């Protein structure tokens, strides 16, 4: 579904590349989490998938087609995108925000209205919220709307950049689990950037760890937490320690 081959991202200032020859293959239905310390290149790598960042080297294929063959706006309309800042248009209602991509794709009004209702039901908010302004919603509710907007045009791929990072722990956990259920139900392919390796372990099927712009480990959450990859053991020490502490308290 997504294939990155020796992808590099270098910036105009000539400093250290953000991404260095990263290769990654993601199959249909995968839920992949990209983790790593700040500055490791995980967000830069993610944004090459929908051409929000243009790579300086390498190739990227989406659904077996080179992304360079797409107009950037066409590619982005095929890929759902959720990010931490939510990015809802404040002058539009919730309904209008969700409908924006289908409208840009030229869907007819009846099809748009039906799709908006369908995806809104998926995020479990009351229907009367559809006519509210985003400012009338809580942070968790706005992020739910952002997920609905990303799903509105029926994408097969969703990319997520720290989607739940600004939420309180309870809301973050609930929304993460709700999205994982949607991923399963809709047969999505999801790539998520998170700095929280515990979140990655609980939601993803596979964790890709980056450091200094390079992919240094790629495995299941179980393998990562078991210490199978000593080169990234420091990233997973905190969730291991926390899990052990909670287990002790529960005895």
C-alpha atoms as a printed R data frame, in Angstrom:
    type eleno elety resid chain resno       x      y       z
1   ATOM     1    CA   UNK     A     1   0.000  0.000   0.000
2   ATOM     2    CA   UNK     A     2   2.903  2.362   0.837
3   ATOM     3    CA   UNK     A     3   6.501  1.841  -0.280
4   ATOM     4    CA   UNK     A     4   9.381  4.146   0.619
5   ATOM     5    CA   UNK     A     5  12.742  3.371  -0.948
6   ATOM     6    CA   UNK     A     6  15.886  5.128   0.309
7   ATOM     7    CA   UNK     A     7  13.976  8.310   1.089
8   ATOM     8    CA   UNK     A     8  16.014 11.308   2.249
9   ATOM     9    CA   UNK     A     9  14.897 14.766   3.331
10  ATOM    10    CA   UNK     A    10  17.481 17.552   3.312
11  ATOM    11    CA   UNK     A    11  16.703 21.179   4.058
12  ATOM    12    CA   UNK     A    12  17.906 24.241   2.176
13  ATOM    13    CA   UNK     A    13  20.096 25.482   5.035
14  ATOM    14    CA   UNK     A    14  22.494 22.620   4.358
15  ATOM    15    CA   UNK     A    15  22.304 21.236   7.893
16  ATOM    16    CA   UNK     A    16  22.031 17.610   8.914
17  ATOM    17    CA   UNK     A    17  19.404 15.778   6.800
18  ATOM    18    CA   UNK     A    18  16.093 15.218   8.598
19  ATOM    19    CA   UNK     A    19  15.762 11.764   6.999
20  ATOM    20    CA   UNK     A    20  18.565  9.631   5.600
21  ATOM    21    CA   UNK     A    21  17.866  6.864   3.082
22  ATOM    22    CA   UNK     A    22  14.892  5.411   4.923
23  ATOM    23    CA   UNK     A    23  13.160  2.402   3.374
24  ATOM    24    CA   UNK     A    24   9.799  1.125   4.573
25  ATOM    25    CA   UNK     A    25   7.078 -1.137   3.184
26  ATOM    26    CA   UNK     A    26   3.543 -0.974   4.581
27  ATOM    27    CA   UNK     A    27   0.885 -3.481   3.552
28  ATOM    28    CA   UNK     A    28  -2.855 -2.932   3.282
29  ATOM    29    CA   UNK     A    29  -4.498 -3.062   6.702
30  ATOM    30    CA   UNK     A    30  -1.317 -2.355   8.678
31  ATOM    31    CA   UNK     A    31  -1.294  0.035  11.617
32  ATOM    32    CA   UNK     A    32   2.271  1.343  11.859
33  ATOM    33    CA   UNK     A    33   3.591  3.729  14.512
34  ATOM    34    CA   UNK     A    34   6.702  5.840  13.909
35  ATOM    35    CA   UNK     A    35   8.509  6.656  17.156
36  ATOM    36    CA   UNK     A    36  11.720  8.371  18.120
37  ATOM    37    CA   UNK     A    37  13.095 11.337  20.060
38  ATOM    38    CA   UNK     A    38  12.467 14.909  18.948
39  ATOM    39    CA   UNK     A    39  14.402 15.615  15.768
40  ATOM    40    CA   UNK     A    40  14.626 11.939  14.792
41  ATOM    41    CA   UNK     A    41  12.878 12.544  11.454
42  ATOM    42    CA   UNK     A    42   9.611 10.715  12.097
43  ATOM    43    CA   UNK     A    43   7.295 13.622  11.165
44  ATOM    44    CA   UNK     A    44   9.404 14.533   8.133
45  ATOM    45    CA   UNK     A    45   9.235 10.939   6.923
46  ATOM    46    CA   UNK     A    46   5.464 10.805   7.462
47  ATOM    47    CA   UNK     A    47   4.858 13.999   5.493
48  ATOM    48    CA   UNK     A    48   6.692 12.695   2.439
49  ATOM    49    CA   UNK     A    49   3.838 10.197   1.995
50  ATOM    50    CA   UNK     A    50   1.334 12.934   1.081
51  ATOM    51    CA   UNK     A    51   3.949 15.364  -0.272
52  ATOM    52    CA   UNK     A    52   3.626 17.927   2.477
53  ATOM    53    CA   UNK     A    53   7.408 17.551   2.412
54  ATOM    54    CA   UNK     A    54   9.181 16.759  -0.845
55  ATOM    55    CA   UNK     A    55  12.048 14.281  -0.460
56  ATOM    56    CA   UNK     A    56  15.499 15.220  -1.663
57  ATOM    57    CA   UNK     A    57  16.152 11.618  -2.679
58  ATOM    58    CA   UNK     A    58  14.505  8.243  -3.012
59  ATOM    59    CA   UNK     A    59  11.074  7.188  -4.248
60  ATOM    60    CA   UNK     A    60   7.651  6.887  -2.608
61  ATOM    61    CA   UNK     A    61   4.822  4.790  -3.982
62  ATOM    62    CA   UNK     A    62   1.219  4.861  -2.763
63  ATOM    63    CA   UNK     A    63  -1.125  2.130  -3.974
64  ATOM    64    CA   UNK     A    64   1.607  1.071  -6.422
65  ATOM    65    CA   UNK     A    65   1.919  4.504  -8.009
66  ATOM    66    CA   UNK     A    66   4.809  6.948  -7.648
67  ATOM    67    CA   UNK     A    67   3.583  9.946  -5.654
68  ATOM    68    CA   UNK     A    68   5.451 12.210  -8.091
69  ATOM    69    CA   UNK     A    69   2.871 11.177 -10.707
70  ATOM    70    CA   UNK     A    70   0.092 12.802  -8.670
71  ATOM    71    CA   UNK     A    71  -0.648 16.488  -8.425
72  ATOM    72    CA   UNK     A    72   0.010 17.218  -4.745
73  ATOM    73    CA   UNK     A    73  -3.586 18.280  -4.034
74  ATOM    74    CA   UNK     A    74  -4.927 15.155  -5.760
75  ATOM    75    CA   UNK     A    75  -2.700 12.912  -3.646
76  ATOM    76    CA   UNK     A    76  -3.724 14.643  -0.415
77  ATOM    77    CA   UNK     A    77  -7.399 14.181  -1.177
78  ATOM    78    CA   UNK     A    78  -6.800 10.418  -1.447
79  ATOM    79    CA   UNK     A    79  -5.082 10.182   1.948
80  ATOM    80    CA   UNK     A    80  -6.777 11.031   5.240
81  ATOM    81    CA   UNK     A    81  -4.637 13.273   7.445
82  ATOM    82    CA   UNK     A    82  -5.056 13.925  11.176
83  ATOM    83    CA   UNK     A    83  -2.655 16.091  13.141
84  ATOM    84    CA   UNK     A    84  -2.303 17.435  16.655
85  ATOM    85    CA   UNK     A    85  -3.398 20.995  15.908
86  ATOM    86    CA   UNK     A    86  -6.778 19.663  14.672
87  ATOM    87    CA   UNK     A    87  -6.962 22.372  11.961
88  ATOM    88    CA   UNK     A    88 -10.740 22.700  11.751
89  ATOM    89    CA   UNK     A    89 -11.857 25.812   9.883
90  ATOM    90    CA   UNK     A    90 -13.273 28.128  12.583
91  ATOM    91    CA   UNK     A    91 -15.666 29.934  10.222
92  ATOM    92    CA   UNK     A    92 -17.309 26.675   9.147
93  ATOM    93    CA   UNK     A    93 -19.718 24.467  11.048
94  ATOM    94    CA   UNK     A    94 -18.707 20.954  12.038
95  ATOM    95    CA   UNK     A    95 -20.821 19.643   9.150
96  ATOM    96    CA   UNK     A    96 -19.055 21.905   6.649
97  ATOM    97    CA   UNK     A    97 -15.640 20.935   7.991
98  ATOM    98    CA   UNK     A    98 -16.334 17.241   7.512
99  ATOM    99    CA   UNK     A    99 -17.759 17.828   4.034
100 ATOM   100    CA   UNK     A   100 -14.824 19.878   2.712
101 ATOM   101    CA   UNK     A   101 -12.860 17.130   0.921
102 ATOM   102    CA   UNK     A   102 -15.871 15.402  -0.687
103 ATOM   103    CA   UNK     A   103 -16.982 18.860  -1.863
104 ATOM   104    CA   UNK     A   104 -13.580 19.520  -3.421
105 ATOM   105    CA   UNK     A   105 -13.799 16.137  -5.138
106 ATOM   106    CA   UNK     A   106 -17.087 17.132  -6.738
107 ATOM   107    CA   UNK     A   107 -19.415 14.727  -4.946
108 ATOM   108    CA   UNK     A   108 -23.119 15.545  -5.281
109 ATOM   109    CA   UNK     A   109 -24.953 17.032  -2.311
110 ATOM   110    CA   UNK     A   110 -26.944 13.939  -1.405
111 ATOM   111    CA   UNK     A   111 -23.856 11.729  -1.363
112 ATOM   112    CA   UNK     A   112 -21.967 14.287   0.750
113 ATOM   113    CA   UNK     A   113 -24.832 14.597   3.243
114 ATOM   114    CA   UNK     A   114 -25.092 10.816   3.614
115 ATOM   115    CA   UNK     A   115 -21.333 10.432   4.075
116 ATOM   116    CA   UNK     A   116 -21.166 13.216   6.665
117 ATOM   117    CA   UNK     A   117 -23.911 11.506   8.675
118 ATOM   118    CA   UNK     A   118 -22.186  8.125   8.377
119 ATOM   119    CA   UNK     A   119 -18.739  9.248   9.545
120 ATOM   120    CA   UNK     A   120 -20.227 11.423  12.275
121 ATOM   121    CA   UNK     A   121 -22.016  8.416  13.698
122 ATOM   122    CA   UNK     A   122 -18.683  6.578  13.714
123 ATOM   123    CA   UNK     A   123 -17.100  9.137  16.060
124 ATOM   124    CA   UNK     A   124 -19.997  8.856  18.543
125 ATOM   125    CA   UNK     A   125 -21.006 12.504  18.941
126 ATOM   126    CA   UNK     A   126 -24.628 13.729  19.065
127 ATOM   127    CA   UNK     A   127 -26.030 14.714  15.666
128 ATOM   128    CA   UNK     A   128 -26.897 18.230  16.871
129 ATOM   129    CA   UNK     A   129 -23.155 18.937  17.107
130 ATOM   130    CA   UNK     A   130 -23.041 18.997  13.306
131 ATOM   131    CA   UNK     A   131 -24.367 22.546  13.192
132 ATOM   132    CA   UNK     A   132 -22.087 23.876  15.928
133 ATOM   133    CA   UNK     A   133 -18.922 25.867  15.413
134 ATOM   134    CA   UNK     A   134 -15.670 24.053  16.296
135 ATOM   135    CA   UNK     A   135 -15.119 26.567  19.106
136 ATOM   136    CA   UNK     A   136 -18.209 25.186  20.875
137 ATOM   137    CA   UNK     A   137 -16.595 21.742  21.245
138 ATOM   138    CA   UNK     A   138 -14.056 20.426  23.724
139 ATOM   139    CA   UNK     A   139 -10.555 19.499  22.613
140 ATOM   140    CA   UNK     A   140 -11.414 15.801  22.503
141 ATOM   141    CA   UNK     A   141 -14.599 16.473  20.552
142 ATOM   142    CA   UNK     A   142 -12.730 18.612  18.023
143 ATOM   143    CA   UNK     A   143 -10.200 15.839  17.536
144 ATOM   144    CA   UNK     A   144 -13.029 13.374  16.924
145 ATOM   145    CA   UNK     A   145 -14.344 15.730  14.244
146 ATOM   146    CA   UNK     A   146 -10.854 15.882  12.732
147 ATOM   147    CA   UNK     A   147 -10.878 12.082  12.465
148 ATOM   148    CA   UNK     A   148 -14.326 12.201  10.814
149 ATOM   149    CA   UNK     A   149 -13.060 14.796   8.336
150 ATOM   150    CA   UNK     A   150 -10.069 12.601   7.480
151 ATOM   151    CA   UNK     A   151 -12.391  9.665   6.770
152 ATOM   152    CA   UNK     A   152 -15.065 11.593   4.867
153 ATOM   153    CA   UNK     A   153 -13.711 11.029   1.346
154 ATOM   154    CA   UNK     A   154 -13.414  7.259   1.909
155 ATOM   155    CA   UNK     A   155  -9.596  7.062   1.924
156 ATOM   156    CA   UNK     A   156  -7.888  3.713   2.160
157 ATOM   157    CA   UNK     A   157  -4.874  5.317   3.867
158 ATOM   158    CA   UNK     A   158  -4.810  7.591   6.922
159 ATOM   159    CA   UNK     A   159  -1.666  9.285   8.220
160 ATOM   160    CA   UNK     A   160  -1.625 10.807  11.688
161 ATOM   161    CA   UNK     A   161   0.896 13.205  13.236
162 ATOM   162    CA   UNK     A   162   0.718 13.191  17.049
163 ATOM   163    CA   UNK     A   163  -3.078 13.086  16.718
164 ATOM   164    CA   UNK     A   164  -3.885 12.718  20.414
165 ATOM   165    CA   UNK     A   165  -0.873 14.408  21.995
166 ATOM   166    CA   UNK     A   166  -2.643 17.559  23.215
167 ATOM   167    CA   UNK     A   167  -5.417 15.667  25.043
168 ATOM   168    CA   UNK     A   168  -5.640 14.665  28.682
169 ATOM   169    CA   UNK     A   169  -4.655 11.026  29.375
170 ATOM   170    CA   UNK     A   170  -8.208  9.679  29.772
171 ATOM   171    CA   UNK     A   171  -9.509 11.340  26.600
172 ATOM   172    CA   UNK     A   172  -6.347 10.367  24.745
173 ATOM   173    CA   UNK     A   173  -6.745  6.714  25.666
174 ATOM   174    CA   UNK     A   174 -10.456  6.670  24.768
175 ATOM   175    CA   UNK     A   175  -9.932  8.356  21.404
176 ATOM   176    CA   UNK     A   176  -6.957  6.155  20.566
177 ATOM   177    CA   UNK     A   177  -8.983  3.015  21.229
178 ATOM   178    CA   UNK     A   178 -11.930  4.419  19.261
179 ATOM   179    CA   UNK     A   179  -9.695  5.132  16.271
180 ATOM   180    CA   UNK     A   180  -8.161  1.658  16.443
181 ATOM   181    CA   UNK     A   181 -11.673  0.189  16.288
182 ATOM   182    CA   UNK     A   182 -12.427  2.342  13.218
183 ATOM   183    CA   UNK     A   183  -9.172  1.204  11.616
184 ATOM   184    CA   UNK     A   184 -10.296 -2.407  12.002
185 ATOM   185    CA   UNK     A   185 -13.908 -1.842  10.966
186 ATOM   186    CA   UNK     A   186 -13.060  0.163   7.839
187 ATOM   187    CA   UNK     A   187 -10.031 -1.863   6.745
188 ATOM   188    CA   UNK     A   188  -7.756  1.180   6.812
189 ATOM   189    CA   UNK     A   189  -3.997  1.391   6.443
190 ATOM   190    CA   UNK     A   190  -2.736  3.759   9.149
191 ATOM   191    CA   UNK     A   191   0.651  5.367   9.757
192 ATOM   192    CA   UNK     A   192   0.903  7.325  13.006
193 ATOM   193    CA   UNK     A   193   3.688  9.453  14.442
194 ATOM   194    CA   UNK     A   194   3.793  9.547  18.224
195 ATOM   195    CA   UNK     A   195   6.420 10.453  20.811
196 ATOM   196    CA   UNK     A   196   4.624  8.168  23.284
197 ATOM   197    CA   UNK     A   197   5.978  4.651  22.858
198 ATOM   198    CA   UNK     A   198   3.336  3.290  25.248
199 ATOM   199    CA   UNK     A   199   0.625  4.634  22.924
200 ATOM   200    CA   UNK     A   200   2.456  3.088  19.970
201 ATOM   201    CA   UNK     A   201   2.641 -0.289  21.707
202 ATOM   202    CA   UNK     A   202  -1.044 -0.297  22.622
203 ATOM   203    CA   UNK     A   203  -2.426  0.842  19.239
204 ATOM   204    CA   UNK     A   204  -0.067 -0.304  16.490
205 ATOM   205    CA   UNK     A   205   0.647 -3.680  14.929
206 ATOM   206    CA   UNK     A   206   4.178 -2.594  14.156
207 ATOM   207    CA   UNK     A   207   6.591  0.016  15.515
208 ATOM   208    CA   UNK     A   208   9.259  1.712  13.412
209 ATOM   209    CA   UNK     A   209  11.878  3.507  15.507
210 ATOM   210    CA   UNK     A   210  13.953  6.370  14.110
211 ATOM   211    CA   UNK     A   211  17.061  8.070  15.398
212 ATOM   212    CA   UNK     A   212  19.076 10.834  13.701
213 ATOM   213    CA   UNK     A   213  17.012 10.502  10.527
214 ATOM   214    CA   UNK     A   214  17.550  6.754  10.169
215 ATOM   215    CA   UNK     A   215  15.262  3.783  10.759
216 ATOM   216    CA   UNK     A   216  17.039  1.784  13.453
217 ATOM   217    CA   UNK     A   217  14.393 -0.837  14.319
218 ATOM   218    CA   UNK     A   218  11.167 -2.184  12.819
219 ATOM   219    CA   UNK     A   219   9.207 -4.869  14.657
220 ATOM   220    CA   UNK     A   220   6.100 -5.773  16.627
221 ATOM   221    CA   UNK     A   221   5.330 -4.012  19.922
222 ATOM   222    CA   UNK     A   222   5.967 -7.269  21.784
223 ATOM   223    CA   UNK     A   223   9.434 -7.612  20.266
224 ATOM   224    CA   UNK     A   224  10.293 -3.985  20.951
225 ATOM   225    CA   UNK     A   225   9.213 -4.198  24.592
226 ATOM   226    CA   UNK     A   226  10.973 -7.533  25.125
227 ATOM   227    CA   UNK     A   227  14.375 -6.020  24.407
228 ATOM   228    CA   UNK     A   228  14.851 -7.752  21.059
229 ATOM   229    CA   UNK     A   229  16.345 -4.529  19.698
230 ATOM   230    CA   UNK     A   230  19.044 -3.320  22.132
231 ATOM   231    CA   UNK     A   231  19.772 -0.287  19.944
232 ATOM   232    CA   UNK     A   232  16.412  1.237  20.963
233 ATOM   233    CA   UNK     A   233  16.009 -0.267  24.425
234 ATOM   234    CA   UNK     A   234  16.242  3.192  25.994
235 ATOM   235    CA   UNK     A   235  13.099  4.298  24.124
236 ATOM   236    CA   UNK     A   236  11.094  1.450  25.640
237 ATOM   237    CA   UNK     A   237  12.494  1.494  29.173
238 ATOM   238    CA   UNK     A   238   9.849  3.877  30.540
239 ATOM   239    CA   UNK     A   239   6.760  1.855  29.495
240 ATOM   240    CA   UNK     A   240   8.426 -1.345  30.713
241 ATOM   241    CA   UNK     A   241   9.164  0.248  34.083
242 ATOM   242    CA   UNK     A   242   5.665  1.723  34.359
243 ATOM   243    CA   UNK     A   243   4.025 -1.596  33.500
244 ATOM   244    CA   UNK     A   244   6.113 -3.362  36.144
245 ATOM   245    CA   UNK     A   245   5.242 -0.728  38.762
246 ATOM   246    CA   UNK     A   246   1.502 -1.008  38.035
247 ATOM   247    CA   UNK     A   247   1.715 -4.810  38.173
248 ATOM   248    CA   UNK     A   248   3.357 -4.531  41.625
249 ATOM   249    CA   UNK     A   249   0.617 -2.194  42.851
250 ATOM   250    CA   UNK     A   250  -2.081 -4.575  41.652
251 ATOM   251    CA   UNK     A   251  -0.752 -7.536  43.621
